[in-house]
Amino acid sequence: MQSRCSGVRMTWPVMRIMTRHYRLIFTRQVAQNCFYDHYVSEKIMNLNDRNEKIKEVEHAFDQHFSDIKFPSDNLSQNLWIILSVIEDNLRLIFFDSIDAWHLPSKIEERGEFITRIDSSKYALRQLLLLLEKKKSKTAKKIIQRFSFEGNEYTDVAKLLHVASDTYAKIVRSFISNYTNLNPYKVSSNNYSLKIEYDIRKMQYGALEFLVERDTSRHSPFAILAALLVDDKFYNRETGSEKRSGKNLKKLIRSVKVRNGNVSYQFIAAQGKSLYKLFNYDLSIIPNNWIIFGCTGEELQKFFVGLHAICAYHLVSIYKGSLNNNLKGAGINNQLLVLEKKQILSRLTSITDIEHNKASLLFDHFTYGYKTQYPDLSLQPIIQLEGNLFSIPCLMTISNDHERNSLALQARIETKLFDNQSRYFESIMVENLKMNLNSKYTFFSSVKFMSMEIDAVIVDEESFSINIIELKWSLRPGDTSEIANRHHAINRGVSQLKLRFEKVNQEKDEFVRKLGLEIDCRWKLYGCVLTEGYLGHPSHDPSLFPVVPRQIYNNILDFCEDFQSAMDIMRSPVWLPRPDIDYTEVCETIILGKYSIQLYGFIPIGFSYEQKRLPKYVEEGRISAEADSTPGVW
């Protein structure tokens, strides 16, 4: 099995987007995350002692990217240009993938779109962090217009494109090294860094892209695709099609074009119609959740209202520019720019959220509010100048606002988030139980020998007892968050091993505790089940595997024999496979005599869970029945 390798030689001046301070920025950002602070800080301090050559290569890349030139010397003007360009880029990506949201037969292709758009967001995040370090030399009023004779758009587009393809990879790579996720190895010539290839890490990484890629019944993109194309969209929940024709026609009639600019009147009645289309029950956050002085229900109203306002804007600009054959397809008006009071007025006119609660949430979701190293995915409202704010509409609609809201709360309301997070653990327990075959007996929160075991599953037919450690977490948004999840799961495996050993020492007593008859045939198994972040290889996988909760339920369903299911999970046979579920990619980034070699993957379709996993389980079951090992780690 061969990896596809390519050499990327950095030559564009516009690629110079890494300052000599970026290492400090990102290592600090990692270090402020939860329980991992001390570990990360210690690793960072010892990095240069461990390998001076890594520092030398890093410094070379740092110097190369140190003198980025932005289009303007005005911070607000740069913000407007960058956000307008990224919104236009996302619009092109969206239209390229619109069938995935518009046609039921193309639903599987949504994962590819999400991957592309996430990559663009990560690149934008780095660019905005760099922009903040540039001091504005002027306080000129921003000009919301591109010159079609100038290079502003193309320069920033190239910058974002390269940042997405190259710079973001470098940043992730160095953070992975700092956090010991993927430590560098230095080649014999002392100028090349290489991340050691690990097929199991690659397979678990692929799980993050192949499982649960927009599996929610409601997707705002399905509605937006319909509004932009022909007002017909497929409702996944009912299996039917819906239209909103009359309201859409009224909205479009309010659009005006003058001197190449698109404008429209915001009509509350049409905004309410869009709000109803976008509204749906929370899938993660309960209504009584407390966040930033508001409830989960108020948070939902805020973001659904924001989605409706963004959709209103996108449809108006698109239809207006299309009907009037505008050059640039309304690029000058693609970014929604309003005063705070105007945005709040629109929100309160189409929802029943109170003005003070809407204002409170507006502040918390404004870029940089109460955060040292902001992220536009978490805080999508950005202040341009004075009381003028911008909302990148496609980026806002594409965000997982529930996950991102919780991630933001975990940063700035850590204690309150931690106090409430038991709710999600209880939901994970309920999901495990609800999807379990009725022939198995389920126990939760089993207290034994001064310890508490998260869950126990018993198959009396095969005299099997599965001791389970549950690890729920938010889905990580960047490499530093992955490092936190990584080490939390490692601790989970160690905790499981300790509980397993204690139970094994007093097996008869534990069997009696569960209300079962003592028998020498009882056999113990151990698993760490994950949800949110799907995991990485266990440091003892043949005894204590790490398995995503939904995959665990699926494997039990696919196997009639409980012990065969346990054998399969303790082998790698169930994991995604190279050249079938994903394509391996090896890329070498070259800068003069220095280079960094990275490994990655490209998902092949998104049919792993539904179509390929059953086949892999069947292979493992047949192998187990033949008394051979299903696979080795």
Short mmCIF file of N, CA and C in Angstrom, two decimals, residues 35-147:
data_model
loop_
_atom_site.label_atom_id
_atom_site.label_comp_id
_atom_site.label_asym_id
_atom_site.label_seq_id
_atom_site.Cartn_x
_atom_site.Cartn_y
_atom_site.Cartn_z
N PHE A 35 -7.79 21.07 31.81
CA PHE A 35 -6.92 20.29 32.68
C PHE A 35 -5.54 20.05 32.10
N TYR A 36 -5.30 20.41 30.84
CA TYR A 36 -4.06 20.03 30.15
C TYR A 36 -2.96 21.07 30.33
N ASP A 37 -3.28 22.16 31.07
CA ASP A 37 -2.37 23.31 31.16
C ASP A 37 -0.94 22.92 31.53
N HIS A 38 -0.78 22.24 32.66
CA HIS A 38 0.56 21.96 33.16
C HIS A 38 1.35 21.06 32.21
N TYR A 39 0.68 20.05 31.68
CA TYR A 39 1.36 19.11 30.78
C TYR A 39 1.90 19.83 29.55
N VAL A 40 1.02 20.64 28.92
CA VAL A 40 1.42 21.34 27.70
C VAL A 40 2.54 22.32 27.99
N SER A 41 2.41 23.10 29.07
CA SER A 41 3.43 24.09 29.40
C SER A 41 4.79 23.42 29.59
N GLU A 42 4.79 22.29 30.28
CA GLU A 42 6.03 21.57 30.54
C GLU A 42 6.65 21.08 29.23
N LYS A 43 5.80 20.54 28.34
CA LYS A 43 6.29 20.03 27.06
C LYS A 43 6.89 21.16 26.22
N ILE A 44 6.21 22.32 26.23
CA ILE A 44 6.70 23.45 25.43
C ILE A 44 8.05 23.93 25.94
N MET A 45 8.18 24.01 27.27
CA MET A 45 9.44 24.49 27.83
C MET A 45 10.59 23.55 27.52
N ASN A 46 10.27 22.25 27.43
CA ASN A 46 11.32 21.26 27.20
C ASN A 46 11.57 20.99 25.72
N LEU A 47 10.78 21.62 24.84
CA LEU A 47 10.88 21.30 23.42
C LEU A 47 12.27 21.57 22.87
N ASN A 48 12.79 22.77 23.15
CA ASN A 48 14.09 23.14 22.57
C ASN A 48 15.22 22.30 23.15
N ASP A 49 15.10 21.94 24.44
CA ASP A 49 16.11 21.07 25.03
C ASP A 49 16.08 19.70 24.36
N ARG A 50 14.88 19.25 24.00
CA ARG A 50 14.74 17.92 23.41
C ARG A 50 15.32 17.87 22.02
N ASN A 51 15.15 18.94 21.27
CA ASN A 51 15.68 18.90 19.91
C ASN A 51 15.84 20.31 19.36
N GLU A 52 17.05 20.80 19.36
CA GLU A 52 17.33 22.15 18.89
C GLU A 52 17.05 22.30 17.40
N LYS A 53 17.16 21.20 16.65
CA LYS A 53 16.96 21.28 15.21
C LYS A 53 15.50 21.60 14.86
N ILE A 54 14.58 21.14 15.69
CA ILE A 54 13.18 21.47 15.45
C ILE A 54 12.99 22.98 15.56
N LYS A 55 13.64 23.57 16.54
CA LYS A 55 13.57 25.02 16.71
C LYS A 55 14.16 25.74 15.50
N GLU A 56 15.23 25.21 14.97
CA GLU A 56 15.88 25.85 13.82
C GLU A 56 14.96 25.82 12.58
N VAL A 57 14.35 24.67 12.33
CA VAL A 57 13.44 24.56 11.19
C VAL A 57 12.23 25.47 11.39
N GLU A 58 11.71 25.47 12.60
CA GLU A 58 10.56 26.33 12.90
C GLU A 58 10.90 27.81 12.66
N HIS A 59 12.08 28.21 13.10
CA HIS A 59 12.50 29.60 12.94
C HIS A 59 12.61 29.97 11.47
N ALA A 60 13.09 29.04 10.65
CA ALA A 60 13.22 29.30 9.22
C ALA A 60 11.85 29.55 8.59
N PHE A 61 10.87 28.71 8.92
CA PHE A 61 9.53 28.92 8.40
C PHE A 61 8.92 30.21 8.95
N ASP A 62 9.19 30.48 10.21
CA ASP A 62 8.69 31.69 10.86
C ASP A 62 9.20 32.93 10.15
N GLN A 63 10.47 32.96 9.85
CA GLN A 63 11.06 34.11 9.16
C GLN A 63 10.48 34.28 7.76
N HIS A 64 10.26 33.18 7.08
CA HIS A 64 9.76 33.23 5.71
C HIS A 64 8.37 33.87 5.64
N PHE A 65 7.56 33.64 6.66
CA PHE A 65 6.18 34.10 6.64
C PHE A 65 5.95 35.36 7.47
N SER A 66 7.00 36.09 7.78
CA SER A 66 6.89 37.14 8.80
C SER A 66 6.39 38.48 8.31
N ASP A 67 6.35 38.71 7.00
CA ASP A 67 6.06 40.08 6.55
C ASP A 67 4.85 40.15 5.61
N ILE A 68 3.77 39.58 6.03
CA ILE A 68 2.54 39.64 5.24
C ILE A 68 2.13 41.09 4.99
N LYS A 69 1.63 41.35 3.80
CA LYS A 69 1.14 42.68 3.45
C LYS A 69 -0.36 42.59 3.21
N PHE A 70 -1.12 43.34 3.99
CA PHE A 70 -2.57 43.38 3.82
C PHE A 70 -2.92 44.49 2.83
N PRO A 71 -4.10 44.45 2.23
CA PRO A 71 -4.46 45.42 1.18
C PRO A 71 -4.49 46.87 1.65
N SER A 72 -4.81 47.09 2.92
CA SER A 72 -4.98 48.46 3.41
C SER A 72 -4.19 48.67 4.69
N ASP A 73 -3.97 49.93 5.05
CA ASP A 73 -3.36 50.23 6.34
C ASP A 73 -4.42 50.52 7.40
N ASN A 74 -5.67 50.28 7.05
CA ASN A 74 -6.79 50.48 7.96
C ASN A 74 -7.34 49.12 8.38
N LEU A 75 -7.35 48.84 9.68
CA LEU A 75 -7.79 47.56 10.19
C LEU A 75 -9.21 47.23 9.74
N SER A 76 -10.11 48.18 9.87
CA SER A 76 -11.51 47.93 9.52
C SER A 76 -11.68 47.64 8.04
N GLN A 77 -10.91 48.36 7.21
CA GLN A 77 -10.98 48.12 5.77
C GLN A 77 -10.48 46.72 5.43
N ASN A 78 -9.41 46.30 6.09
CA ASN A 78 -8.88 44.95 5.87
C ASN A 78 -9.90 43.90 6.29
N LEU A 79 -10.56 44.14 7.42
CA LEU A 79 -11.58 43.20 7.88
C LEU A 79 -12.69 43.07 6.84
N TRP A 80 -13.15 44.18 6.33
CA TRP A 80 -14.24 44.15 5.34
C TRP A 80 -13.81 43.37 4.09
N ILE A 81 -12.59 43.64 3.60
CA ILE A 81 -12.11 42.97 2.39
C ILE A 81 -11.97 41.46 2.64
N ILE A 82 -11.32 41.09 3.73
CA ILE A 82 -11.07 39.67 4.00
C ILE A 82 -12.38 38.92 4.18
N LEU A 83 -13.31 39.47 4.96
CA LEU A 83 -14.58 38.79 5.22
C LEU A 83 -15.43 38.72 3.96
N SER A 84 -15.37 39.75 3.12
CA SER A 84 -16.11 39.73 1.86
C SER A 84 -15.57 38.64 0.94
N VAL A 85 -14.25 38.53 0.89
CA VAL A 85 -13.63 37.53 0.02
C VAL A 85 -13.94 36.11 0.51
N ILE A 86 -13.82 35.88 1.81
CA ILE A 86 -14.08 34.54 2.32
C ILE A 86 -15.55 34.17 2.10
N GLU A 87 -16.46 35.13 2.27
CA GLU A 87 -17.88 34.84 2.02
C GLU A 87 -18.12 34.49 0.56
N ASP A 88 -17.44 35.20 -0.33
CA ASP A 88 -17.60 34.90 -1.76
C ASP A 88 -17.01 33.53 -2.09
N ASN A 89 -15.87 33.20 -1.47
CA ASN A 89 -15.27 31.88 -1.66
C ASN A 89 -16.20 30.78 -1.16
N LEU A 90 -16.80 31.00 0.01
CA LEU A 90 -17.73 30.00 0.56
C LEU A 90 -18.97 29.88 -0.31
N ARG A 91 -19.38 30.99 -0.92
CA ARG A 91 -20.53 30.95 -1.82
C ARG A 91 -20.21 30.06 -3.03
N LEU A 92 -19.00 30.17 -3.56
CA LEU A 92 -18.60 29.33 -4.68
C LEU A 92 -18.56 27.86 -4.27
N ILE A 93 -18.00 27.58 -3.08
CA ILE A 93 -17.95 26.20 -2.59
C ILE A 93 -19.36 25.66 -2.40
N PHE A 94 -20.25 26.50 -1.87
CA PHE A 94 -21.62 26.07 -1.61
C PHE A 94 -22.34 25.73 -2.92
N PHE A 95 -22.22 26.60 -3.92
CA PHE A 95 -22.88 26.34 -5.19
C PHE A 95 -22.29 25.12 -5.89
N ASP A 96 -21.01 24.88 -5.66
CA ASP A 96 -20.37 23.70 -6.24
C ASP A 96 -20.93 22.41 -5.61
N SER A 97 -21.43 22.52 -4.37
CA SER A 97 -21.93 21.35 -3.65
C SER A 97 -23.44 21.40 -3.43
N ILE A 98 -24.13 22.26 -4.14
CA ILE A 98 -25.52 22.54 -3.79
C ILE A 98 -26.44 21.32 -3.95
N ASP A 99 -26.12 20.41 -4.85
CA ASP A 99 -26.95 19.22 -5.02
C ASP A 99 -26.98 18.36 -3.76
N ALA A 100 -25.88 18.41 -2.99
CA ALA A 100 -25.82 17.62 -1.77
C ALA A 100 -26.85 18.07 -0.75
N TRP A 101 -27.26 19.33 -0.86
CA TRP A 101 -28.25 19.87 0.08
C TRP A 101 -29.63 19.95 -0.56
N HIS A 102 -29.66 19.86 -1.87
CA HIS A 102 -30.91 20.08 -2.59
C HIS A 102 -31.58 18.77 -3.01
N LEU A 103 -30.77 17.73 -3.23
CA LEU A 103 -31.31 16.47 -3.73
C LEU A 103 -31.11 15.35 -2.71
N PRO A 104 -32.16 14.58 -2.40
CA PRO A 104 -32.04 13.49 -1.42
C PRO A 104 -30.98 12.47 -1.80
N SER A 105 -30.79 12.23 -3.08
CA SER A 105 -29.84 11.20 -3.53
C SER A 105 -28.39 11.60 -3.33
N LYS A 106 -28.14 12.89 -3.02
CA LYS A 106 -26.78 13.39 -2.89
C LYS A 106 -26.36 13.66 -1.45
N ILE A 107 -27.18 13.23 -0.48
CA ILE A 107 -26.93 13.56 0.92
C ILE A 107 -25.55 13.12 1.38
N GLU A 108 -25.07 11.99 0.89
CA GLU A 108 -23.76 11.48 1.33
C GLU A 108 -22.62 12.43 0.98
N GLU A 109 -22.83 13.30 -0.02
CA GLU A 109 -21.76 14.20 -0.45
C GLU A 109 -21.61 15.41 0.47
N ARG A 110 -22.48 15.54 1.48
CA ARG A 110 -22.40 16.69 2.36
C ARG A 110 -21.08 16.72 3.14
N GLY A 111 -20.57 15.55 3.48
CA GLY A 111 -19.34 15.49 4.25
C GLY A 111 -18.18 16.18 3.55
N GLU A 112 -18.11 16.03 2.23
CA GLU A 112 -17.03 16.67 1.46
C GLU A 112 -17.13 18.18 1.56
N PHE A 113 -18.36 18.70 1.46
CA PHE A 113 -18.57 20.15 1.58
C PHE A 113 -18.15 20.64 2.96
N ILE A 114 -18.54 19.92 4.01
CA ILE A 114 -18.22 20.33 5.37
C ILE A 114 -16.70 20.35 5.57
N THR A 115 -16.01 19.35 5.01
CA THR A 115 -14.56 19.31 5.11
C THR A 115 -13.92 20.52 4.45
N ARG A 116 -14.39 20.87 3.26
CA ARG A 116 -13.83 22.02 2.53
C ARG A 116 -14.09 23.34 3.25
N ILE A 117 -15.30 23.48 3.78
CA ILE A 117 -15.64 24.74 4.42
C ILE A 117 -14.92 24.88 5.76
N ASP A 118 -14.72 23.76 6.48
CA ASP A 118 -13.98 23.81 7.74
C ASP A 118 -12.53 24.22 7.51
N SER A 119 -11.96 23.74 6.42
CA SER A 119 -10.58 24.10 6.09
C SER A 119 -10.46 25.59 5.83
N SER A 120 -11.43 26.16 5.13
CA SER A 120 -11.42 27.60 4.85
C SER A 120 -11.55 28.41 6.14
N LYS A 121 -12.38 27.93 7.06
CA LYS A 121 -12.58 28.64 8.33
C LYS A 121 -11.29 28.64 9.15
N TYR A 122 -10.59 27.51 9.15
CA TYR A 122 -9.37 27.43 9.95
C TYR A 122 -8.32 28.39 9.40
N ALA A 123 -8.23 28.48 8.10
CA ALA A 123 -7.27 29.41 7.49
C ALA A 123 -7.64 30.85 7.83
N LEU A 124 -8.94 31.17 7.78
CA LEU A 124 -9.39 32.52 8.12
C LEU A 124 -9.05 32.85 9.56
N ARG A 125 -9.21 31.88 10.43
CA ARG A 125 -8.91 32.11 11.85
C ARG A 125 -7.46 32.56 12.04
N GLN A 126 -6.53 31.88 11.37
CA GLN A 126 -5.12 32.26 11.51
C GLN A 126 -4.86 33.65 10.94
N LEU A 127 -5.51 33.95 9.82
CA LEU A 127 -5.30 35.24 9.17
C LEU A 127 -5.79 36.38 10.04
N LEU A 128 -6.93 36.19 10.69
CA LEU A 128 -7.46 37.25 11.56
C LEU A 128 -6.58 37.45 12.79
N LEU A 129 -6.02 36.37 13.31
CA LEU A 129 -5.10 36.50 14.44
C LEU A 129 -3.87 37.32 14.05
N LEU A 130 -3.38 37.09 12.83
CA LEU A 130 -2.25 37.86 12.34
C LEU A 130 -2.63 39.31 12.09
N LEU A 131 -3.82 39.53 11.56
CA LEU A 131 -4.28 40.89 11.28
C LEU A 131 -4.37 41.71 12.55
N GLU A 132 -4.76 41.09 13.64
CA GLU A 132 -4.88 41.80 14.91
C GLU A 132 -3.54 42.35 15.39
N LYS A 133 -2.44 41.72 14.97
CA LYS A 133 -1.13 42.18 15.39
C LYS A 133 -0.64 43.38 14.60
N LYS A 134 -1.31 43.64 13.47
CA LYS A 134 -0.94 44.80 12.66
C LYS A 134 -1.63 46.04 13.21
N LYS A 135 -0.90 47.07 13.44
CA LYS A 135 -1.48 48.31 13.95
C LYS A 135 -2.04 49.14 12.81
N SER A 136 -3.25 49.63 12.99
CA SER A 136 -3.84 50.50 11.98
C SER A 136 -3.11 51.84 11.98
N LYS A 137 -2.76 52.29 10.79
CA LYS A 137 -2.07 53.58 10.67
C LYS A 137 -3.05 54.72 10.45
N THR A 138 -4.26 54.38 10.03
CA THR A 138 -5.25 55.42 9.76
C THR A 138 -6.59 55.03 10.36
N ALA A 139 -7.46 55.98 10.46
CA ALA A 139 -8.81 55.73 10.96
C ALA A 139 -9.82 56.15 9.90
N LYS A 140 -9.46 55.90 8.64
CA LYS A 140 -10.36 56.26 7.54
C LYS A 140 -11.64 55.46 7.61
N LYS A 141 -12.72 56.04 7.13
CA LYS A 141 -13.99 55.33 7.05
C LYS A 141 -13.84 54.23 6.00
N ILE A 142 -14.40 53.06 6.29
CA ILE A 142 -14.23 51.95 5.36
C ILE A 142 -15.04 52.18 4.09
N ILE A 143 -14.47 51.72 2.99
CA ILE A 143 -15.14 51.80 1.69
C ILE A 143 -15.63 50.41 1.34
N GLN A 144 -16.94 50.23 1.30
CA GLN A 144 -17.52 48.90 1.05
C GLN A 144 -17.69 48.68 -0.46
N ARG A 145 -16.55 48.64 -1.13
CA ARG A 145 -16.60 48.47 -2.58
C ARG A 145 -15.25 47.97 -3.08
N PHE A 146 -15.27 46.98 -3.96
CA PHE A 146 -14.05 46.50 -4.62
C PHE A 146 -13.86 47.26 -5.92
N SER A 147 -12.59 47.49 -6.23
CA SER A 147 -12.27 48.05 -7.54
C SER A 147 -12.00 46.88 -8.49
#
